[in-house]
Short mmCIF file of C-alpha atoms in Angstrom, two decimals:
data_model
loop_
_atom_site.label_atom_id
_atom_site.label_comp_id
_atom_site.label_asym_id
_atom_site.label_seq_id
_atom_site.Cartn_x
_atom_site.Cartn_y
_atom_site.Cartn_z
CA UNK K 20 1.24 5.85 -15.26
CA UNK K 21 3.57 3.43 -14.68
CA UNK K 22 2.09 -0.34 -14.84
CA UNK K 23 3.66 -3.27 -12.68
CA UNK K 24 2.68 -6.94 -13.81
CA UNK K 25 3.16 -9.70 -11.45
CA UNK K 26 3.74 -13.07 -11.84
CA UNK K 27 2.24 -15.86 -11.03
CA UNK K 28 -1.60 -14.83 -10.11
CA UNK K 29 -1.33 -17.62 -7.62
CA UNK K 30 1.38 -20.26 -6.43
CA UNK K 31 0.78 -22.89 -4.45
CA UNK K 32 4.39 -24.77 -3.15
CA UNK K 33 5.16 -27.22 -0.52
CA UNK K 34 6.53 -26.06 3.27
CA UNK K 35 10.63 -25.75 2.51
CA UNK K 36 10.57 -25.06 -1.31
CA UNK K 37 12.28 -22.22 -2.81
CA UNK K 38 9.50 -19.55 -4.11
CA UNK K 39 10.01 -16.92 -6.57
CA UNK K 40 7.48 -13.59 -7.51
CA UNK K 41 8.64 -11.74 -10.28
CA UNK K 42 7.24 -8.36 -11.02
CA UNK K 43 8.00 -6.04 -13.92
CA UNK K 44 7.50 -2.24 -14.91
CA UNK K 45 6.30 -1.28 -17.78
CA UNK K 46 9.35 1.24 -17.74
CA UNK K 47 12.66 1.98 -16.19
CA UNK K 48 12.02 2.80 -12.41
CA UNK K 49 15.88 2.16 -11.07
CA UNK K 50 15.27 0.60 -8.06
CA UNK K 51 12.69 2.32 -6.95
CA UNK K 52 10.83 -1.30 -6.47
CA UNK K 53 9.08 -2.60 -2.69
CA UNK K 54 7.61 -5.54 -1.78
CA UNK K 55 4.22 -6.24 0.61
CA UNK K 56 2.85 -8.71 1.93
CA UNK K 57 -0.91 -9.24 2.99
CA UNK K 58 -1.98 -11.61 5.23
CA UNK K 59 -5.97 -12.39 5.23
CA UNK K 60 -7.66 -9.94 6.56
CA UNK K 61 -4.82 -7.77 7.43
CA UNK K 62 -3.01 -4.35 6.16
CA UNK K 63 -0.34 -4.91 4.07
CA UNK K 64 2.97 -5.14 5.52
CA UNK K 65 6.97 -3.81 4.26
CA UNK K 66 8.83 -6.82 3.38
CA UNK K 67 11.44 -5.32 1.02
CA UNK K 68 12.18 -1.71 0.23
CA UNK K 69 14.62 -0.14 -2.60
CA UNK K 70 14.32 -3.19 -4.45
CA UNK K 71 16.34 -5.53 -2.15
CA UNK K 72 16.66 -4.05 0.96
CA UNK K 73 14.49 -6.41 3.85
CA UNK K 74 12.67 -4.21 6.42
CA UNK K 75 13.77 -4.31 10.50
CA UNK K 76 11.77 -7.66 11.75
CA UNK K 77 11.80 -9.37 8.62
CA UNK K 78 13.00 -12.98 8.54
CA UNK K 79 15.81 -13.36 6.20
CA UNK K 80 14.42 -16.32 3.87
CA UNK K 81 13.03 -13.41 2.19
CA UNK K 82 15.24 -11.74 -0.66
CA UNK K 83 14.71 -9.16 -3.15
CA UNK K 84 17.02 -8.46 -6.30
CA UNK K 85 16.45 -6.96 -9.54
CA UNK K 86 16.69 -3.11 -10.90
CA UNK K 87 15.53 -1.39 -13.95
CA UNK K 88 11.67 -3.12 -15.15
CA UNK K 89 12.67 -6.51 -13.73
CA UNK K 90 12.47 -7.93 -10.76
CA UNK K 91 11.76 -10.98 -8.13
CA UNK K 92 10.87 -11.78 -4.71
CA UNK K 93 12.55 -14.87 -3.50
CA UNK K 94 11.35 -16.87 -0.21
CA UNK K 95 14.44 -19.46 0.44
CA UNK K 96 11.98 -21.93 2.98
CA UNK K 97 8.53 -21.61 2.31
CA UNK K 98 7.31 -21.13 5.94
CA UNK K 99 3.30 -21.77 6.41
CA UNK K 100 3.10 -18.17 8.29
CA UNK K 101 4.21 -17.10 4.79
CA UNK K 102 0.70 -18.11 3.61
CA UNK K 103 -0.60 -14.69 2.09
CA UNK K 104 -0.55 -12.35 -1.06
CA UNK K 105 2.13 -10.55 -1.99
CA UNK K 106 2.33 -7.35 -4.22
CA UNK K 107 4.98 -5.30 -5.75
CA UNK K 108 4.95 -1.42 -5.38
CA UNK K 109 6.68 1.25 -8.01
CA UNK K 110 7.75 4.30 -6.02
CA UNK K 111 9.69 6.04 -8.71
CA UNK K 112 6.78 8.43 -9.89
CA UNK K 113 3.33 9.48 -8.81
CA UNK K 114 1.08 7.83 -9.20
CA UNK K 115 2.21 5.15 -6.95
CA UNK K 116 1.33 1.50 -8.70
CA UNK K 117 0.75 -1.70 -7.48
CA UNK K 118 0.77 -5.10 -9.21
CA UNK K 119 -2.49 -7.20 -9.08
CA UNK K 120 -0.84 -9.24 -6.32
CA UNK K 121 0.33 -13.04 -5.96
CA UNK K 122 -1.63 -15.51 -3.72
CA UNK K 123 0.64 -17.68 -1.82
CA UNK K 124 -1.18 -21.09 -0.51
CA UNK K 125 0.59 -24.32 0.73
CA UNK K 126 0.31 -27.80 -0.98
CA UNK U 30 4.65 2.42 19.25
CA UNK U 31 4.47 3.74 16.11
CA UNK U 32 0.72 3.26 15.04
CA UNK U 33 -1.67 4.51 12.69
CA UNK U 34 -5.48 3.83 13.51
CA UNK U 35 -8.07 4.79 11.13
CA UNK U 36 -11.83 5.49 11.44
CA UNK U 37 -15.08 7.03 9.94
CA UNK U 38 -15.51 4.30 7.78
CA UNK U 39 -19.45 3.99 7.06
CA UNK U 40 -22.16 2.47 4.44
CA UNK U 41 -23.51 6.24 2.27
CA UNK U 42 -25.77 6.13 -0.62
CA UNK U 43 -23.93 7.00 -4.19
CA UNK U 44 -23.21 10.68 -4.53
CA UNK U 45 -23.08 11.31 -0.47
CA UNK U 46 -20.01 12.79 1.34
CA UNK U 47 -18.25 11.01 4.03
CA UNK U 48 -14.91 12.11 5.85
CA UNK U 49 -12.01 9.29 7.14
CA UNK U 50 -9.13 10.08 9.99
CA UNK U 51 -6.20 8.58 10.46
CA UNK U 52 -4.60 9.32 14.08
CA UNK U 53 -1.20 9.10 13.95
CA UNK U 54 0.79 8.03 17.62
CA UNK U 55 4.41 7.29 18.36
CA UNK U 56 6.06 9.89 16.00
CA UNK U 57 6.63 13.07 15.03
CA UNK U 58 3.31 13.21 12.52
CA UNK U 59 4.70 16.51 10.38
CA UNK U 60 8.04 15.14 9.67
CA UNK U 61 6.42 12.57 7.18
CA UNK U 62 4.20 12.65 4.22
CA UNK U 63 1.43 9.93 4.29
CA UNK U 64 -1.44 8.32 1.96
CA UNK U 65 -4.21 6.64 1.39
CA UNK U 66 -4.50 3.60 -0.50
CA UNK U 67 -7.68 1.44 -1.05
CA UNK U 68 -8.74 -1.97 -1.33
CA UNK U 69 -12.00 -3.14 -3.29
CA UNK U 70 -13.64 -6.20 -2.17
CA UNK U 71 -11.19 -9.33 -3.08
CA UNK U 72 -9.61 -7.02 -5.26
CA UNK U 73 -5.91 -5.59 -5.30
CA UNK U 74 -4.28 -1.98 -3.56
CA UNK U 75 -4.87 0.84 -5.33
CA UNK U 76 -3.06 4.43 -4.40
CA UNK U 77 -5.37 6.56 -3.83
CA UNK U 78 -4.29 10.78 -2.18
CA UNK U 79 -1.20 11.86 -0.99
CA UNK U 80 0.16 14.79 1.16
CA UNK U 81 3.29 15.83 1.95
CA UNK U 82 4.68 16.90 5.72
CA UNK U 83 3.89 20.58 5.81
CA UNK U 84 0.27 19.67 3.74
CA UNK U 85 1.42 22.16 1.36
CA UNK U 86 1.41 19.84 -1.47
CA UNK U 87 -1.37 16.95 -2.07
CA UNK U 88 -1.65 14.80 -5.14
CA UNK U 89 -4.70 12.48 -6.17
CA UNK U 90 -5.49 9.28 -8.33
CA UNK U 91 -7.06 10.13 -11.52
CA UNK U 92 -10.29 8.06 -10.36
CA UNK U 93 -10.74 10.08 -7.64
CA UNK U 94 -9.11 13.53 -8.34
CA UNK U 95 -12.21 16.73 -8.43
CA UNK U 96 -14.11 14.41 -5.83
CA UNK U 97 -11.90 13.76 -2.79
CA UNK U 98 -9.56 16.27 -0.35
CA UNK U 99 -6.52 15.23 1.65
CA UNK U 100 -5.29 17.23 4.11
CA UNK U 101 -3.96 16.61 7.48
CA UNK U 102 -4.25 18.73 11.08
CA UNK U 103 -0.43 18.45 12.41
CA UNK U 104 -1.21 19.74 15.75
CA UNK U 105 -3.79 16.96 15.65
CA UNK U 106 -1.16 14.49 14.37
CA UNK U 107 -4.54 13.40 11.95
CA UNK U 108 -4.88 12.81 8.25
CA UNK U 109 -8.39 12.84 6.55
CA UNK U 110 -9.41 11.83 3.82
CA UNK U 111 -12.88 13.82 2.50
CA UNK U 112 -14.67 11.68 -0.19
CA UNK U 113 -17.58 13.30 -2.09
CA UNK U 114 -19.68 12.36 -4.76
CA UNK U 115 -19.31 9.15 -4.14
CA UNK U 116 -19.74 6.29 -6.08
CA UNK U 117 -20.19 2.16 -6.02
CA UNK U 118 -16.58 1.85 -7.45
CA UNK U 119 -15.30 3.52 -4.23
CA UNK U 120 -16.45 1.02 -1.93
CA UNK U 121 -13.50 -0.56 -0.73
CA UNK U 122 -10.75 -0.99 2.41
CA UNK U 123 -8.97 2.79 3.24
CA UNK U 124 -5.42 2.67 4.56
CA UNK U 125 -3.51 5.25 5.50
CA UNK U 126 -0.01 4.87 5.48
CA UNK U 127 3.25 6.45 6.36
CA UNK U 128 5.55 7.11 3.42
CA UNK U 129 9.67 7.20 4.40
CA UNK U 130 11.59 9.18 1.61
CA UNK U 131 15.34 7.51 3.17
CA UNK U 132 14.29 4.22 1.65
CA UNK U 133 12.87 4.69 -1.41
CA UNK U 134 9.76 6.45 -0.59
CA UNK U 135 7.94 3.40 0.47
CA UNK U 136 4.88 3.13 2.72
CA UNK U 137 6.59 1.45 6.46
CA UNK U 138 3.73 1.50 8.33
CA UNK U 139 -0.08 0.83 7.67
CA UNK U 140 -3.02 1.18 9.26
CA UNK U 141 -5.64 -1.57 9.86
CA UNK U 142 -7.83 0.24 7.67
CA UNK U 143 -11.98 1.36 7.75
CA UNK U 144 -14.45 0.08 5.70
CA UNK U 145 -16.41 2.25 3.36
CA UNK U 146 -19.43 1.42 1.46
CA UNK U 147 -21.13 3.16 -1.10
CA UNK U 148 -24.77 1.33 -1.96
CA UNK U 149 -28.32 2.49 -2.49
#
């Protein structure tokens, strides 16, 4: 199986900073890479698809870029809606893996 | 609206059976293949089943494969999820989710999810 390793665990940043997720596969997966984000309580929702593609409705302070094992999720603003946890996603291969998630707070 | 609203959630003892639905609205259900991915208490998302459009092709988690059955009743526009022999480690959150092969086979739209709990 394929293993995806976020970083940080947890962030905390103040509203308007710059925020950056990074998340790496423990092999090549192209760009086969999508982004989630959970809000308490909530299902997880599509942020970013094919690595850096941002889903219909999604506010463009979010970015995605990488291919190949590394890659990062980029907020431009830090927003306080954007108070959640965030996970990468491998869909290269079955069995679909998940990092262990990145908690998102506000200072 | 597309929407995907699960149920059947429920508290069993370990090694009972219980069966999840998902009822899919606001698309043409057989055109996709879907999942189910689970969430333990405070704890991450974990894949769990998939099944492609037709149902003609299913694929399980190792932690789960021998013990639960996907399968899905197009004319019902439903996915299930059969869980048996199950045990304390399964207790968690069950999604189902839509999976969209045009943009990178990612899951577009979840459920809100049904609880299951699996304690003596």
């Amino acid at each position: 199986d394929i293993q995806m390793t976020q970083s940080p665990s947890s962030l905390s940043a103040s509203v308007g900073d710059r925020v950056t997720i990074t998340c790496r596969a423990s092999q090549n997966i192209n760009n086969y890479l999508n982004w989630y984000q959970q809000k308490a309580g909530k299902a997880p929702s599509l942020l970013i698809y094919a690595a850096s593609s941002l889903q219909s409705g999604v506010p463009s302070r979010f970015t995605g870029s990488g291919s190949g094992t590394d890659f990062t999720l980029t907020i431009s603003s830090l927003q306080p809606e954007d108070v959640a946890t965030y996970y990468c996603q491998q869909s290269s291969s079955i069995p679909d893996t998940f990092g262990q998630g990145t908690k998102l707070e506000i200072k | 609206e597309v929407q995907l609203l699960e149920s059947g959630g429920d508290s069993v003892q370990p090694g009972g059976s219980l069966r999840v639905s998902c009822a899919a609205s606001g698309f043409t259900f057989s055109s996709y293949p879907m999942s189910w991915v689970r969430q333990a208490p405070g704890k991450g998302l974990e894949w769990v089943s998939a099944i492609s459009g037709s149902g003609g092709s299913t694929y399980y988690a190792d932690s789960v494969k021998g013990r639960f059955t996907i399968s899905r009743d197009n004319s019902k526009n439903t996915l299930y999820l059969q869980m048996n022999s199950l045990r304390a480690e399964d207790t968690a959150v069950y999604y189902c989710a839509r999976r969209v092969l045009s943009t990178g086979r990612t899951f577009d739209i979840w459920g809100q999810g049904t609880m299951v709990t699996v304690s003596s």
